[in-house]
Short mmCIF file of C-alpha atoms in Angstrom, two decimals:
data_model
loop_
_atom_site.label_atom_id
_atom_site.label_comp_id
_atom_site.label_asym_id
_atom_site.label_seq_id
_atom_site.Cartn_x
_atom_site.Cartn_y
_atom_site.Cartn_z
CA UNK A 72 -166.97 -82.11 81.63
CA UNK A 73 -166.18 -78.44 82.79
CA UNK A 74 -163.63 -78.30 85.57
CA UNK A 75 -165.35 -76.95 88.75
CA UNK A 76 -163.06 -77.85 91.80
CA UNK A 77 -159.33 -76.97 92.92
CA UNK A 78 -158.68 -80.72 92.22
CA UNK A 79 -160.16 -80.63 88.77
CA UNK A 80 -158.03 -77.46 87.72
CA UNK A 81 -154.83 -79.11 89.21
CA UNK A 82 -155.46 -82.26 87.09
CA UNK A 83 -155.10 -79.93 84.19
CA UNK A 84 -151.87 -78.51 85.56
CA UNK A 85 -150.69 -82.03 86.10
CA UNK A 86 -151.41 -82.90 82.46
CA UNK A 87 -149.16 -79.71 81.52
CA UNK A 88 -146.55 -81.05 83.85
CA UNK A 89 -146.54 -84.36 82.15
CA UNK A 90 -146.14 -82.70 78.81
CA UNK A 91 -143.23 -80.80 80.27
CA UNK A 92 -141.66 -84.14 81.47
CA UNK A 93 -142.13 -85.67 78.08
CA UNK A 94 -140.16 -82.76 76.43
CA UNK A 95 -137.30 -83.36 78.94
CA UNK A 96 -138.24 -80.47 80.99
CA UNK A 97 -138.71 -80.62 84.91
CA UNK A 98 -142.46 -81.69 85.11
CA UNK A 99 -144.12 -78.53 86.41
CA UNK A 100 -147.45 -77.36 84.92
CA UNK A 101 -149.67 -74.49 85.67
CA UNK A 102 -153.01 -73.10 84.76
CA UNK A 103 -154.60 -69.57 85.36
CA UNK A 104 -158.31 -69.61 85.94
CA UNK A 105 -160.77 -66.63 85.88
CA UNK A 106 -164.35 -66.86 86.37
CA UNK A 107 -164.38 -70.68 86.10
CA UNK A 108 -162.47 -70.39 82.71
CA UNK A 109 -158.84 -71.53 81.97
CA UNK A 110 -157.29 -68.27 80.43
CA UNK A 111 -153.64 -69.41 80.54
CA UNK A 112 -151.72 -72.62 80.47
CA UNK A 113 -148.01 -73.15 81.08
CA UNK A 114 -145.49 -75.72 81.54
CA UNK A 115 -141.72 -75.56 82.18
CA UNK A 116 -139.69 -74.70 79.11
CA UNK A 117 -136.36 -73.58 80.52
CA UNK A 118 -134.34 -76.24 78.72
CA UNK A 119 -136.16 -75.84 75.47
CA UNK A 120 -135.99 -72.11 75.38
CA UNK A 121 -132.59 -71.62 77.20
CA UNK A 122 -134.40 -69.23 79.38
CA UNK A 123 -134.24 -69.33 83.24
CA UNK A 124 -137.49 -67.50 83.31
CA UNK A 125 -139.52 -69.97 81.36
CA UNK A 126 -140.99 -71.45 84.63
CA UNK A 127 -144.57 -72.93 84.10
CA UNK A 128 -146.05 -70.13 86.30
CA UNK A 129 -144.32 -67.33 84.15
CA UNK A 130 -145.74 -69.00 80.92
CA UNK A 131 -149.12 -69.33 82.18
CA UNK A 132 -149.28 -65.81 83.67
CA UNK A 133 -148.12 -64.31 80.31
CA UNK A 134 -150.87 -66.39 78.55
CA UNK A 135 -153.58 -65.20 80.95
CA UNK A 136 -152.46 -61.50 80.58
CA UNK A 137 -152.66 -61.87 76.84
CA UNK A 138 -156.05 -63.51 77.07
CA UNK A 139 -157.51 -60.81 79.20
CA UNK A 140 -155.69 -57.92 77.49
CA UNK A 141 -154.17 -56.66 80.80
CA UNK A 142 -151.30 -57.48 83.13
CA UNK A 143 -153.80 -57.31 86.20
CA UNK A 144 -154.97 -60.68 87.07
CA UNK A 145 -156.91 -59.58 90.22
CA UNK A 146 -159.67 -61.99 90.09
CA UNK A 147 -157.52 -65.13 88.87
CA UNK A 148 -156.29 -68.25 90.54
CA UNK A 149 -153.05 -69.80 89.54
CA UNK A 150 -152.72 -73.67 89.87
CA UNK A 151 -149.37 -74.98 89.78
CA UNK A 152 -148.06 -78.57 90.53
CA UNK A 153 -145.11 -77.42 92.62
CA UNK A 154 -144.66 -74.63 95.24
CA UNK A 155 -143.71 -71.44 93.31
CA UNK A 156 -140.22 -69.95 93.60
CA UNK A 157 -139.48 -66.38 94.61
CA UNK A 158 -139.41 -65.26 90.93
CA UNK A 159 -142.80 -66.81 90.31
CA UNK A 160 -144.33 -65.47 93.55
CA UNK A 161 -143.02 -62.10 92.67
CA UNK A 162 -144.66 -62.37 89.27
CA UNK A 163 -147.93 -63.35 91.08
CA UNK A 164 -147.67 -60.39 93.25
CA UNK A 165 -146.86 -57.90 90.55
CA UNK A 166 -149.99 -59.41 88.47
CA UNK A 167 -152.06 -59.17 91.58
CA UNK A 168 -153.11 -62.79 91.40
CA UNK A 169 -155.83 -63.50 94.04
CA UNK A 170 -154.99 -67.09 94.82
CA UNK A 171 -152.16 -69.62 94.25
CA UNK A 172 -153.09 -73.29 94.61
CA UNK A 173 -150.09 -75.71 94.50
CA UNK A 174 -149.58 -79.38 94.74
CA UNK A 175 -146.04 -80.44 96.15
CA UNK A 176 -144.02 -78.46 98.53
CA UNK A 177 -140.73 -77.16 97.19
CA UNK A 178 -138.12 -77.64 100.02
CA UNK A 179 -135.18 -76.05 98.30
CA UNK A 180 -136.71 -72.83 96.61
CA UNK A 181 -140.54 -72.69 97.84
CA UNK A 182 -141.83 -69.21 98.30
CA UNK A 183 -145.05 -69.85 99.87
CA UNK A 184 -143.41 -70.80 103.25
CA UNK A 185 -141.01 -73.62 102.62
CA UNK A 186 -137.94 -71.57 102.32
CA UNK A 187 -139.30 -67.94 102.06
CA UNK A 188 -142.77 -66.58 102.35
CA UNK A 189 -143.71 -64.08 99.72
CA UNK A 190 -147.51 -64.41 100.02
CA UNK A 191 -147.74 -61.12 101.76
CA UNK A 192 -144.41 -59.30 101.98
CA UNK A 193 -144.39 -56.21 104.33
CA UNK A 194 -144.94 -52.99 102.53
CA UNK A 195 -146.77 -54.49 99.57
CA UNK A 196 -150.31 -53.44 98.76
CA UNK A 197 -151.26 -56.94 97.82
CA UNK A 198 -151.40 -60.21 99.36
CA UNK A 199 -151.95 -63.62 97.97
CA UNK A 200 -154.15 -66.35 99.40
CA UNK A 201 -152.26 -69.65 98.99
CA UNK A 202 -153.43 -73.22 99.51
CA UNK A 203 -150.99 -76.19 99.46
CA UNK A 204 -151.18 -79.95 99.00
CA UNK A 205 -153.87 -80.01 96.30
CA UNK A 206 -153.06 -83.30 94.48
CA UNK A 207 -149.65 -82.95 96.20
CA UNK A 208 -148.88 -86.52 96.26
CA UNK A 209 -149.44 -87.05 92.57
CA UNK A 210 -147.42 -83.85 91.82
CA UNK A 211 -144.53 -84.91 94.12
CA UNK A 212 -144.47 -88.51 92.56
CA UNK A 213 -144.37 -87.11 89.09
CA UNK A 214 -141.19 -85.01 90.02
CA UNK A 215 -139.78 -87.97 91.94
CA UNK A 216 -140.08 -90.34 88.96
CA UNK A 217 -138.67 -87.73 86.59
CA UNK A 218 -135.42 -87.15 88.60
CA UNK A 219 -135.21 -90.95 89.34
CA UNK A 220 -135.16 -91.68 85.57
CA UNK A 221 -132.62 -88.71 85.04
CA UNK A 222 -130.23 -90.24 87.68
CA UNK A 223 -130.59 -93.68 86.02
CA UNK A 224 -129.83 -92.26 82.53
CA UNK A 225 -126.83 -90.48 83.81
CA UNK A 226 -125.47 -93.62 85.54
CA UNK A 227 -126.13 -95.63 82.43
CA UNK A 228 -124.11 -93.09 80.25
CA UNK A 229 -121.28 -93.41 82.77
#
């Protein structure tokens, strides 16, 4: 069945997040959608690639740009399971992403208002429409479960 709603696309981002968690990465997933079609997918790969910039959003934005043959994602929506950080919101601004839809709030590094708000910084010629909380409970629980298991493994290892 073709995804049609924000929740449908967020479920696909959640699938990417689960794959990241299975790979030992912080379980964050993202998809970029243009004209109802997924043109970019990403999941955290910082540990696997030893790259601090390998966030799910960055991977998805790069894939979307390659799919469209341009860095301008003006008519695109980014769906991500966790509120983007400043780096990822900066990439969204530079790529001219139209909308960012995210699941769980990020109280330590969120850049859609939780810590800083980079949706429409002063002086920029672009603003991003952001919607929070889409499947936020599921996204948050996935993260909590991952970190709970990580703490348990560390305790067991002594």
